[in-house]
Coordinates of C-alpha atoms in Angstrom, one line a residue:
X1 CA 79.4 -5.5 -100.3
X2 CA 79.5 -3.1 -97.3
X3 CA 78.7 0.2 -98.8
X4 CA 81.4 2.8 -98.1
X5 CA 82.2 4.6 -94.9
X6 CA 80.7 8.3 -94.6
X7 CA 82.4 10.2 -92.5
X8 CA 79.9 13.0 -90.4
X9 CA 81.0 16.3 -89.3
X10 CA 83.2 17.2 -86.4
X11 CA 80.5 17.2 -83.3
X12 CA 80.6 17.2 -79.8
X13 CA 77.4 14.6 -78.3
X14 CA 76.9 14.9 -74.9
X15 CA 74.9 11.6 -72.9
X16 CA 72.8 12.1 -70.0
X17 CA 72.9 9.1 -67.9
X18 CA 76.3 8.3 -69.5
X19 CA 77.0 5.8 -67.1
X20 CA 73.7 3.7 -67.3
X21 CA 72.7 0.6 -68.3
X22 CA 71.9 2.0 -72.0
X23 CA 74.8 3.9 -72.4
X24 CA 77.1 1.3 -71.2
X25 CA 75.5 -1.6 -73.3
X26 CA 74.5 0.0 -76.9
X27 CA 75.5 3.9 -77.4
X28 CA 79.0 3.9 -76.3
X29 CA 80.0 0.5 -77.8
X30 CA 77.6 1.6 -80.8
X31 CA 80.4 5.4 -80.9
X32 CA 83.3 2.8 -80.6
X33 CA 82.9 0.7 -83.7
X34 CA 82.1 3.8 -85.8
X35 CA 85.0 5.0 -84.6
X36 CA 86.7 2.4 -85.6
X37 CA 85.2 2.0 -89.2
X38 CA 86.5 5.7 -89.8
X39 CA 83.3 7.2 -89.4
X40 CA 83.8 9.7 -86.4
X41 CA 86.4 12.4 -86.9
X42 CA 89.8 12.1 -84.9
X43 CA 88.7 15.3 -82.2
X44 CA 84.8 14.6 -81.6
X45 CA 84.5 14.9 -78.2
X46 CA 81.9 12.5 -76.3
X47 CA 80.9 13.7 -72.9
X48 CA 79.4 11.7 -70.3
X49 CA 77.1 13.8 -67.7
X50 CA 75.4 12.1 -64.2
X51 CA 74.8 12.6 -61.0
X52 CA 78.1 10.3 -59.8
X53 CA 81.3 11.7 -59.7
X54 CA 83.3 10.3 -61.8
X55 CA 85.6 12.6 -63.4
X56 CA 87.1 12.0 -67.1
X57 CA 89.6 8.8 -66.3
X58 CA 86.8 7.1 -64.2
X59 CA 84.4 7.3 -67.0
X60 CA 87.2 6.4 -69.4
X61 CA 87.7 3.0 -67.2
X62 CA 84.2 2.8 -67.1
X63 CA 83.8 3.1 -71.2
X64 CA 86.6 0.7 -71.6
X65 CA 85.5 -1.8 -69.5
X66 CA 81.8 -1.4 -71.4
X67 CA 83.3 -1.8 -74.7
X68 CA 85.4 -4.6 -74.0
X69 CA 82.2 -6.4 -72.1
X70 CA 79.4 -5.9 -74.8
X71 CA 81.1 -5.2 -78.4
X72 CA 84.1 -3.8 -80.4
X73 CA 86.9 -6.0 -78.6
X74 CA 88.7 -7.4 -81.2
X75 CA 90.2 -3.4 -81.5
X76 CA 91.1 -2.9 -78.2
X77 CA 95.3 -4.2 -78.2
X78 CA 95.4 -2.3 -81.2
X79 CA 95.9 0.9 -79.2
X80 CA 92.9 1.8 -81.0
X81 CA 90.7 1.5 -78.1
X82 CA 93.1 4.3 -76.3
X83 CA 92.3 6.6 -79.2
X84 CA 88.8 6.3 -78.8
X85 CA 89.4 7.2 -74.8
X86 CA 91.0 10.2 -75.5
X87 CA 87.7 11.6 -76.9
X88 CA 86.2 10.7 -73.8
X89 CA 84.8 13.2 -71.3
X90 CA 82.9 13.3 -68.1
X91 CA 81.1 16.3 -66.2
X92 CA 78.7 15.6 -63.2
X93 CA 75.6 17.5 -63.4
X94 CA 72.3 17.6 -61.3
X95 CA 69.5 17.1 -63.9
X96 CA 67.4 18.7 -61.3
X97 CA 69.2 21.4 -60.3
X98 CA 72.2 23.9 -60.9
X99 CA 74.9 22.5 -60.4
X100 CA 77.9 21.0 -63.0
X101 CA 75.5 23.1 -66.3
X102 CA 78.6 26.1 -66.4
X103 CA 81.4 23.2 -66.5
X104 CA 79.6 21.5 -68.9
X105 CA 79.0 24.7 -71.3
X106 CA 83.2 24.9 -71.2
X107 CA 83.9 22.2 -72.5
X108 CA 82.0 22.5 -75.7
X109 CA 82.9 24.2 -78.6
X110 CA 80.7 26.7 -80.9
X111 CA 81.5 25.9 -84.3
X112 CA 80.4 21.4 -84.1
X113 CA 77.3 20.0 -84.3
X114 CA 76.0 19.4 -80.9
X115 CA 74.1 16.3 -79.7
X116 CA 72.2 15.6 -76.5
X117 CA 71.3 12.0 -75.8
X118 CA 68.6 11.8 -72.9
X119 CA 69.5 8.6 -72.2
X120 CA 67.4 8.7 -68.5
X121 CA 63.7 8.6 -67.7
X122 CA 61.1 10.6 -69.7
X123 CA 60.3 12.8 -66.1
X124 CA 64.0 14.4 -66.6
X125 CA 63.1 15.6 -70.1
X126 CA 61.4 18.6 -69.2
X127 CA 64.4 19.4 -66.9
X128 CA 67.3 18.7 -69.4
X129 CA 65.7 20.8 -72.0
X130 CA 65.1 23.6 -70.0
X131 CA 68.6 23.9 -68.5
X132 CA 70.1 23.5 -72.0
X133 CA 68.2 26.4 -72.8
X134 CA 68.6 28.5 -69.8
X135 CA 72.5 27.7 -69.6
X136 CA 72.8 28.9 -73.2
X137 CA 74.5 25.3 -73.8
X138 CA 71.9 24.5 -76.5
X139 CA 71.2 26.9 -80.1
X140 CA 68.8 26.5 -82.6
X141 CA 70.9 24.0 -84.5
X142 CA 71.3 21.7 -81.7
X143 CA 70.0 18.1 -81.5
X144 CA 68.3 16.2 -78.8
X145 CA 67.7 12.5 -78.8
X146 CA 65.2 10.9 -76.5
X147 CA 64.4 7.4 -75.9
X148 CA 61.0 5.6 -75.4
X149 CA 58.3 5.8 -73.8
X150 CA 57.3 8.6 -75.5
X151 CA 54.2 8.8 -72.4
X152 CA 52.7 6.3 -70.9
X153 CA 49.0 7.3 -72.6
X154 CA 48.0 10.3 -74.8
X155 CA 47.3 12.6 -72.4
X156 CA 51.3 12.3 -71.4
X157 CA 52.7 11.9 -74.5
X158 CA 51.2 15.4 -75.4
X159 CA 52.5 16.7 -72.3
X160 CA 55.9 15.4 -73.1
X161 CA 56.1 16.8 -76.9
X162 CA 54.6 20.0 -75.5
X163 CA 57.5 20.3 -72.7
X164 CA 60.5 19.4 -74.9
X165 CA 58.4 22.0 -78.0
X166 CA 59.0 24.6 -75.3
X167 CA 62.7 24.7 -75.9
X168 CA 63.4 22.9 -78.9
X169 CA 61.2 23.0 -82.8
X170 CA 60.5 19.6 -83.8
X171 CA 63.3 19.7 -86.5
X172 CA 65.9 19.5 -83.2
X173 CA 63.8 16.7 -81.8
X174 CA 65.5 12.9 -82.0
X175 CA 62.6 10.2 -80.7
X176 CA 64.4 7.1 -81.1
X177 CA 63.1 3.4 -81.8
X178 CA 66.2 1.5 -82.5
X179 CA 63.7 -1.1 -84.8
X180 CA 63.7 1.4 -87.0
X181 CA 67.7 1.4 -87.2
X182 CA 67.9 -2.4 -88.3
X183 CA 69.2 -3.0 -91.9
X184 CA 66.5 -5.2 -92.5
X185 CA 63.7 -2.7 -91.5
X186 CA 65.5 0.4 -94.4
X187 CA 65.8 -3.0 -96.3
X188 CA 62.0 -3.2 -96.5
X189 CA 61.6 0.1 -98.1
X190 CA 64.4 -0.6 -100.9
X191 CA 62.7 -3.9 -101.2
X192 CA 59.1 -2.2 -101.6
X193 CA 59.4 0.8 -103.8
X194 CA 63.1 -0.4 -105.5
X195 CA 61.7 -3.6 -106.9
X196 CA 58.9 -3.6 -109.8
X197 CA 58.3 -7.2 -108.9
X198 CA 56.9 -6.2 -105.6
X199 CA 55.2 -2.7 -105.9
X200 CA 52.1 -3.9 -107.8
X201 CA 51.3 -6.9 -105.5
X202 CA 51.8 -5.0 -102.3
X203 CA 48.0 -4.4 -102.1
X204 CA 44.7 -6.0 -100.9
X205 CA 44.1 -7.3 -104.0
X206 CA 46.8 -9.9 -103.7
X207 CA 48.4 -9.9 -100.6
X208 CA 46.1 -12.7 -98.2
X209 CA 47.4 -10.9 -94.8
X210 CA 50.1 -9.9 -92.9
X211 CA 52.1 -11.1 -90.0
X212 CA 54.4 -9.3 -87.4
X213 CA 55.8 -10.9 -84.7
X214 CA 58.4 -9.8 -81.6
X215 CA 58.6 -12.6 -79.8
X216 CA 61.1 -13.0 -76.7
X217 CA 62.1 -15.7 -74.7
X218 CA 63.1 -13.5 -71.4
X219 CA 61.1 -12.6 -68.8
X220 CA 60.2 -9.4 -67.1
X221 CA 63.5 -9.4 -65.2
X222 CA 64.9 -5.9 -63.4
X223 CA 62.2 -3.7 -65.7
X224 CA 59.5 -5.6 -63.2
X225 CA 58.1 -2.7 -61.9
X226 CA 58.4 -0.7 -65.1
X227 CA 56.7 -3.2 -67.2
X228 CA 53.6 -4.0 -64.9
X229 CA 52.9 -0.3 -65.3
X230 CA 53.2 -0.5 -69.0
X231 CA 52.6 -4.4 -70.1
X232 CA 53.4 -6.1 -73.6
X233 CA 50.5 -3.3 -75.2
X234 CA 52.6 0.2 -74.0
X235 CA 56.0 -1.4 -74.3
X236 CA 56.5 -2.6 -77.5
X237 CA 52.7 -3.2 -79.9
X238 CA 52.0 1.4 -79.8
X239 CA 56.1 2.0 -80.7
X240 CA 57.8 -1.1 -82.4
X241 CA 55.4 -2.8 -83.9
X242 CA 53.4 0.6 -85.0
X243 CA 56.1 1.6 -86.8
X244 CA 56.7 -1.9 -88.7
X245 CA 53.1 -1.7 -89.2
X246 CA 53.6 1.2 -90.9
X247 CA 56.3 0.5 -93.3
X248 CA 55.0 -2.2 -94.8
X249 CA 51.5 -0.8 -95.3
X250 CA 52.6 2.9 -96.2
X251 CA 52.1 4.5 -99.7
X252 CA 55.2 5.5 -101.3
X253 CA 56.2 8.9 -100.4
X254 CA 56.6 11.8 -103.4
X255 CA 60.9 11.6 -101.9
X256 CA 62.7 9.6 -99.2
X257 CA 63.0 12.4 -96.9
X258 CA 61.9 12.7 -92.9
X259 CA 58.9 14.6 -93.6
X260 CA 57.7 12.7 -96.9
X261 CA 58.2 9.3 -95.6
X262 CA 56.5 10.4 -92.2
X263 CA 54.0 11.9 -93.6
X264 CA 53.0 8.6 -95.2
X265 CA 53.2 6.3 -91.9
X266 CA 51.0 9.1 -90.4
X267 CA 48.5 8.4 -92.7
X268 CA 48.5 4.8 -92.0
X269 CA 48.2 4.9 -88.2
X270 CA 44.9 7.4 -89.1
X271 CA 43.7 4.8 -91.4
X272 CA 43.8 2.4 -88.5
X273 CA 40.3 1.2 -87.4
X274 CA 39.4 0.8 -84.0
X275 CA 40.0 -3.1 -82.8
X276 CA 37.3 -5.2 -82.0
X277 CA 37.3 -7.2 -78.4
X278 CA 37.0 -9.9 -80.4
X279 CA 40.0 -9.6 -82.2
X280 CA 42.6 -9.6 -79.0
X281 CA 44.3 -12.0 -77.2
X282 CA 45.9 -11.5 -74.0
X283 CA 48.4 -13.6 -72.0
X284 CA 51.1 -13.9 -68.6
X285 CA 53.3 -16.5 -68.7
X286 CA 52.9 -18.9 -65.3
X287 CA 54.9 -20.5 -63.1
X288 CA 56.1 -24.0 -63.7
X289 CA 58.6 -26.3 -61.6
X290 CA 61.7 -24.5 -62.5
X291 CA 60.7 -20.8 -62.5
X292 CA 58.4 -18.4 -60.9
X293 CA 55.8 -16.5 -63.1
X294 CA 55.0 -12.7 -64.5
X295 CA 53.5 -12.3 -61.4
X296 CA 55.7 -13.5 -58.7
X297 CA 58.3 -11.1 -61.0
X298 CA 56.3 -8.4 -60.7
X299 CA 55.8 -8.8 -57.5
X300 CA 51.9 -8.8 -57.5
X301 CA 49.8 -11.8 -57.3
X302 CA 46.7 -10.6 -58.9
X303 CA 48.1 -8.1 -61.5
X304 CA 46.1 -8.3 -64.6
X305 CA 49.1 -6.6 -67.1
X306 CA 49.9 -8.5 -69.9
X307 CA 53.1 -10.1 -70.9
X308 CA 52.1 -10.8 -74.4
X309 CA 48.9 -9.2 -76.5
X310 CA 47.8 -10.3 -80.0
X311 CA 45.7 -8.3 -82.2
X312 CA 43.5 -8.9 -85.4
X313 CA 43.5 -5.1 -87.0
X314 CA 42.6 -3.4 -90.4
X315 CA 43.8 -0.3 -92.4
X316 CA 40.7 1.5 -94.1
X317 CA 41.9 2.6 -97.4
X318 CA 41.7 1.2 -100.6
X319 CA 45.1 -0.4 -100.9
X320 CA 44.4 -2.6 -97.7
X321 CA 40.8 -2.7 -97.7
X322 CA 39.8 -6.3 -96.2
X323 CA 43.3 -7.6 -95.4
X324 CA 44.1 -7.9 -92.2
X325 CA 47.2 -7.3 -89.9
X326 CA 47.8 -9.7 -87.4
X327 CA 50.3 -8.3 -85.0
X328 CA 51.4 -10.4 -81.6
X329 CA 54.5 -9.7 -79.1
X330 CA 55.0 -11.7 -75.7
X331 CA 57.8 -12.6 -73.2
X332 CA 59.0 -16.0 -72.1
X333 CA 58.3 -17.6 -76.0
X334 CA 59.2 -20.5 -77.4
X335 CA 61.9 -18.6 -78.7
X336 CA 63.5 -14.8 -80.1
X337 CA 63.0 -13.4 -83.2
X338 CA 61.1 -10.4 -85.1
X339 CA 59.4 -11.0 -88.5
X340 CA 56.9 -9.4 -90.4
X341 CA 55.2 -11.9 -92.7
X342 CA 53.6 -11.0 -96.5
X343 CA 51.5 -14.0 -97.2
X344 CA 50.1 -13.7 -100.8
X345 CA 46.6 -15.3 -102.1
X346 CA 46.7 -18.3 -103.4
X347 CA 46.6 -19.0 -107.3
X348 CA 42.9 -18.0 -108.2
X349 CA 43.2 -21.5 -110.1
X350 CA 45.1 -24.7 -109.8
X351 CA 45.7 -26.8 -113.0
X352 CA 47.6 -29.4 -110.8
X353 CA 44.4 -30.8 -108.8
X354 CA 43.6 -31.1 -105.6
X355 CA 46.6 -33.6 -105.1
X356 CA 49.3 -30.9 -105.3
X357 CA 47.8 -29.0 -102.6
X358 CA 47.1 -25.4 -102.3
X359 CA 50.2 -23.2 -101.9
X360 CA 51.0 -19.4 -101.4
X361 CA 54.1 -17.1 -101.6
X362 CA 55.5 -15.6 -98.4
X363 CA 57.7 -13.1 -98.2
X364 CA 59.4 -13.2 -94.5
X365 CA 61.6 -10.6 -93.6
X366 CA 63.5 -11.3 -90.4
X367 CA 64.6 -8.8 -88.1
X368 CA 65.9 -10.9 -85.9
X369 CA 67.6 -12.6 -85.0
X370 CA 70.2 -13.7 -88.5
X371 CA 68.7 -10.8 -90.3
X372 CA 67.4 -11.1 -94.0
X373 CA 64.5 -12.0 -95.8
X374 CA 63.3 -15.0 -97.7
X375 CA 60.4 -15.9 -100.4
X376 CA 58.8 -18.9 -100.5
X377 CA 58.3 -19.5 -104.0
X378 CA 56.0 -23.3 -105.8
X379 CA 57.9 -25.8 -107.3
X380 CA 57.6 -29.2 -108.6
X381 CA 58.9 -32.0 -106.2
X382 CA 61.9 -33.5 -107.7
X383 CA 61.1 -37.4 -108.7
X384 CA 58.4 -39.6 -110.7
X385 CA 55.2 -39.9 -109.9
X386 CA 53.5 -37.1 -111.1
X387 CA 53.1 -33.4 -110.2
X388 CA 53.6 -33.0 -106.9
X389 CA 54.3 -28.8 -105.2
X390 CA 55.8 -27.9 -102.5
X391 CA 57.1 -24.6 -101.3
X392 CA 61.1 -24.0 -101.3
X393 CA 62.8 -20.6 -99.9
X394 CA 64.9 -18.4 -101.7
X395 CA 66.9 -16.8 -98.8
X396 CA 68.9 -13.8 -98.1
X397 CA 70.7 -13.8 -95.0
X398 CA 73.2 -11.0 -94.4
X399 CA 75.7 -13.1 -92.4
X400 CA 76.0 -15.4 -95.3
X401 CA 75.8 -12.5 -98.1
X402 CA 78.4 -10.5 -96.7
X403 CA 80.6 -12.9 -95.4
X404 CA 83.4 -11.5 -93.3
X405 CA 81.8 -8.0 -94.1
X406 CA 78.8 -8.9 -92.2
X407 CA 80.2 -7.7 -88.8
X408 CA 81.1 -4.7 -90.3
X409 CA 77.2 -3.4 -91.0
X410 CA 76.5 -0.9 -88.1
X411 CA 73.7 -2.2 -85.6
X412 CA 70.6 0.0 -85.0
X413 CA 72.3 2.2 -82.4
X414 CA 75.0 3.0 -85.0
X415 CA 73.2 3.9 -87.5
X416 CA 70.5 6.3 -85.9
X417 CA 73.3 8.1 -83.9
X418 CA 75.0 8.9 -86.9
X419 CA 71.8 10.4 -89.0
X420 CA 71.5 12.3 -85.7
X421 CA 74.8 14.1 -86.3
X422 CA 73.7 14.4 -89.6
X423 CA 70.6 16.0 -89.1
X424 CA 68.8 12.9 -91.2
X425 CA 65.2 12.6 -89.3
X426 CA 63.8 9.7 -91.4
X427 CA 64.4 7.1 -89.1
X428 CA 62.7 9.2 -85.9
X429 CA 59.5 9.4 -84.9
X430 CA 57.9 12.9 -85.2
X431 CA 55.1 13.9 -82.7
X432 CA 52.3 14.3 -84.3
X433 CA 53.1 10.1 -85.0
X434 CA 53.3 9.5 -81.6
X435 CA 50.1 10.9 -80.4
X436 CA 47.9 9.4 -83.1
X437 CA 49.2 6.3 -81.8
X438 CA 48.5 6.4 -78.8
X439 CA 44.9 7.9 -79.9
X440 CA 44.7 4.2 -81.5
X441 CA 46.3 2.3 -78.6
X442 CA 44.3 3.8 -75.9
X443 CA 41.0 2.9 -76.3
X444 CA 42.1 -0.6 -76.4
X445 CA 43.5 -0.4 -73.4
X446 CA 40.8 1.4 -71.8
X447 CA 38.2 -1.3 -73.1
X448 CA 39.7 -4.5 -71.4
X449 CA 40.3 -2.5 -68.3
X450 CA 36.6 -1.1 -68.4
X451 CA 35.6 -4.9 -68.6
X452 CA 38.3 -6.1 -66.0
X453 CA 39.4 -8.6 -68.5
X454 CA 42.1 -10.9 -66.8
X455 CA 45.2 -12.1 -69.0
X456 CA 44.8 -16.3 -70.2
X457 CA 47.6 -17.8 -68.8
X458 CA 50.5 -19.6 -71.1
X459 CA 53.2 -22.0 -70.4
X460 CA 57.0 -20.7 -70.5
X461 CA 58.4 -21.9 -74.0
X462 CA 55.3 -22.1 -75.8
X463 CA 53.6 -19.9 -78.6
X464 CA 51.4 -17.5 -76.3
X465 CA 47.7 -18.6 -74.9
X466 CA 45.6 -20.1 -77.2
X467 CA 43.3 -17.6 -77.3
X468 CA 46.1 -16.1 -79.9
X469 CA 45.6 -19.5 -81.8
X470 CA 41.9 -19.6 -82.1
X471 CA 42.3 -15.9 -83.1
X472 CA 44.0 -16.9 -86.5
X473 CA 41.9 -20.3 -86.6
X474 CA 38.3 -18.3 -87.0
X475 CA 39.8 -17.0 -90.2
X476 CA 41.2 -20.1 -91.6
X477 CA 44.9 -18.8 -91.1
X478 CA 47.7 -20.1 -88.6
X479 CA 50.8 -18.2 -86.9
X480 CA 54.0 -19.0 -88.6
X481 CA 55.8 -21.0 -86.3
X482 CA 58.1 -19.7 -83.3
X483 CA 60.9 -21.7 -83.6
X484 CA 63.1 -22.6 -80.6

């Protein structure tokens, strides 16, 4: 059931910060099982450039030891493994300065696509670009890739688009979220506007509300002093869960194409309204007997930076007037998953009575973890006694619809590397996206610092505070559960 193996053209990517933590974990295991599938042609050259000095058979040992720690492994006796190294490069090169930009012009070649991964902090943009530029190693064909945060407000994320539009039109510009990579997120779309059984439902007029949900059962760990600086609001509601947001609310666009489907989650994020007090909840998790708290990891005792945020929102057109969005996303959970939720209204009429119990369709599509999507559909209880309902799932879970072909479906990194060296931008954020997110994200942010609003506390291993609860209680709705 694994759709076919395209192969992309003859390229040579080159990764900034090739030997970080990012690099090591997802983008070079991510090249590796392309590789593998048949995907990458035999002489595409993958270059590794950092400050270290590492040369090309230390970074080999160093991509071979990555590979066999987080993915691909079952290839490596093959000898395929020591193919895969032979594409391998390494240059050292000071992002800051001159030095290692001429050695790293030699050793690529005019006539591939070329790729640069920023794979480093967002203050190193600026530089990159511009000594791609001035060292004539970038053309107007070239890609870069650049990973989140795109700014920490919207003041920076301008200045961030406006230092990498210096050097590079926004067609060359990669902004990755790998959520938007998932199989189940493209799934959403094919499930939306490839399905007449969906299409005409997918509206205020018969969908109750909607549900997305990150949860995580880590804590803060090494990103401590990141993360206090951005909290659960900056690191993953204004990028991840925007962009669920706005696939499942989106109007169809005219084409899939980058421009036409981005043009539609645009005009979602603009539809926004702005979000009530009222309608947020804010948490840390706290210390117990066994394990210190967000703040101890953070190492600040009266930090007021969320580590999870839930938020009641609404989309002011007419195919969402009145339903609302409840979005939430916290650290040290109950447990680890991603779902967005479509709970339909209930049957304006029950002919069963009040005995059978009032009952709604859901449509759940899981990103995480076991990825597919069920629909909980209203049947009849099996056994005498009358008509009793309950609701029974019809589920789709890739692992168990692809059998042995299920490790075979690229993971996010794979995918969105690949539409890079294909020039396929449907899957990025554009600019213009990113700022009218943050326009939406900011004043929230603004509000509860203006007020000096202090995040509830919530145990490790639970749901999130209970101000999250009593946010879905005033409406008469409840979370889906968190399960363990």
């Amino acid at each position: 059931m694994v759709s076919r193996v395209i192969p992309v053209e003859n390229f040579d990517l080159v990764i900034f910060g090739g030997t970080g933590d990012l690099a090591r974990r997802k983008i070079l295991p991510g090249l590796f099982r392309r590789y593998c599938a048949g995907q990458i042609p035999e002489n595409a050259q993958i270059i590794g450039a950092a400050r270290s000095d590492e040369g090309d058979e230390g970074f080999r040992k160093i991509v071979g030891d990555a590979i066999r720690e987080f993915g691909g492994g079952r290839h490596c006796e093959d000898g395929t493994l020591d193919n895969f190294l032979e594409r391998i490069l390494y240059v050292r090169v000071d992002a800051m300065g001159d030095d290692g930009w001429l050695e790293l012009k030699d050793r690529l070649r005019s006539d591939v696509v070329k790729a640069f991964y920023f794979s480093v902090g967002p203050s190193l943009f600026g530089a990159l670009a511009e000594r791609l530029r001035g060292f004539g190693l970038a053309d107007d064909d070239s890609r870069v890739v650049v990973e989140k945060p795109f700014g920490h407000d919207l003041e920076t994320a301008r200045a961030l688009n406006k230092t990498l539009a210096q050097h590079f039109d926004e067609h060359q510009i990669y902004r990755i979220d790998h959520y938007l990579g998932k199989e189940t997120v493209q799934n959403l779309m094919a499930v939306r506007f490839g399905n007449m059984l969906f299409e005409p439902l997918w509206n205020a007029q018969y969908v109750d509300h909607i549900q997305i949900t990150v949860a995580e059962t880590v804590d803060v760990g090494g990103r401590g002093g990141y993360y206090d600086k951005s909290g659960a609001m900056r690191d993953m509601v204004q990028n991840h869960l925007m962009q669920l947001l706005c696939l499942i609310a989106m109007e169809p666009p005219a084409r899939f194409e980058p421009d036409a489907v981005r043009d539609e989650k645009l005009k979602v994020i603009r539809a926004l309204d702005p979000v009530d007090y009222h309608h947020i909840a804010r948490g840390q998790y706290s210390a117990d007997e066994h394990q210190p708290g967000y703040r101890a990891h953070v190492g600040d005792p009266r930090s007021k930076t969320e580590s999870f945020v839930a938020l009641k929102c609404h989309i002011s057109n007419w195919r969402w007037a009145g339903t609302p969005f409840y979005l939430r996303t916290g650290k040290k959970l109950r447990g680890r998953g991603s779902e967005i939720a479509v709970v339909f209204k209930d049957a304006p009429h029950s002919i069963f009575g009040d005995e059978a119990g009032r009952h709604s369709n859901v449509l759940a599509i899981r990103l995480q973890p076991d990825e597919g999507m069920t629909l909980d559909v209203t049947i009849k209880e099996p056994g005498p006694g009358g008509m009793r309902l309950l609701d029974v799932p019809l589920d789709m879970s890739f692992a168990e619809a692809l059998g042995d072909d299920a490790d075979e479906v690229p993971d996010a990194y794979e995918r969105l590397i690949m539409d890079v060296i294909r020039g396929n931008q449907t899957l990025f954020m554009r600019g213009d996206e990113v700022e009218a997110a943050w326009a939406w994200t900011d004043p929230i942010i603004e509000g509860w610092n203006r007020r000096g609003e202090v995040p509830k506390p919530y145990d490790a291993g639970s749901s999130g505070p209970e101000d999250a609860l009593m946010l879905m209680h005033r409406d008469g709705r409840k979370w889906r559960e968190i399960k363990a």
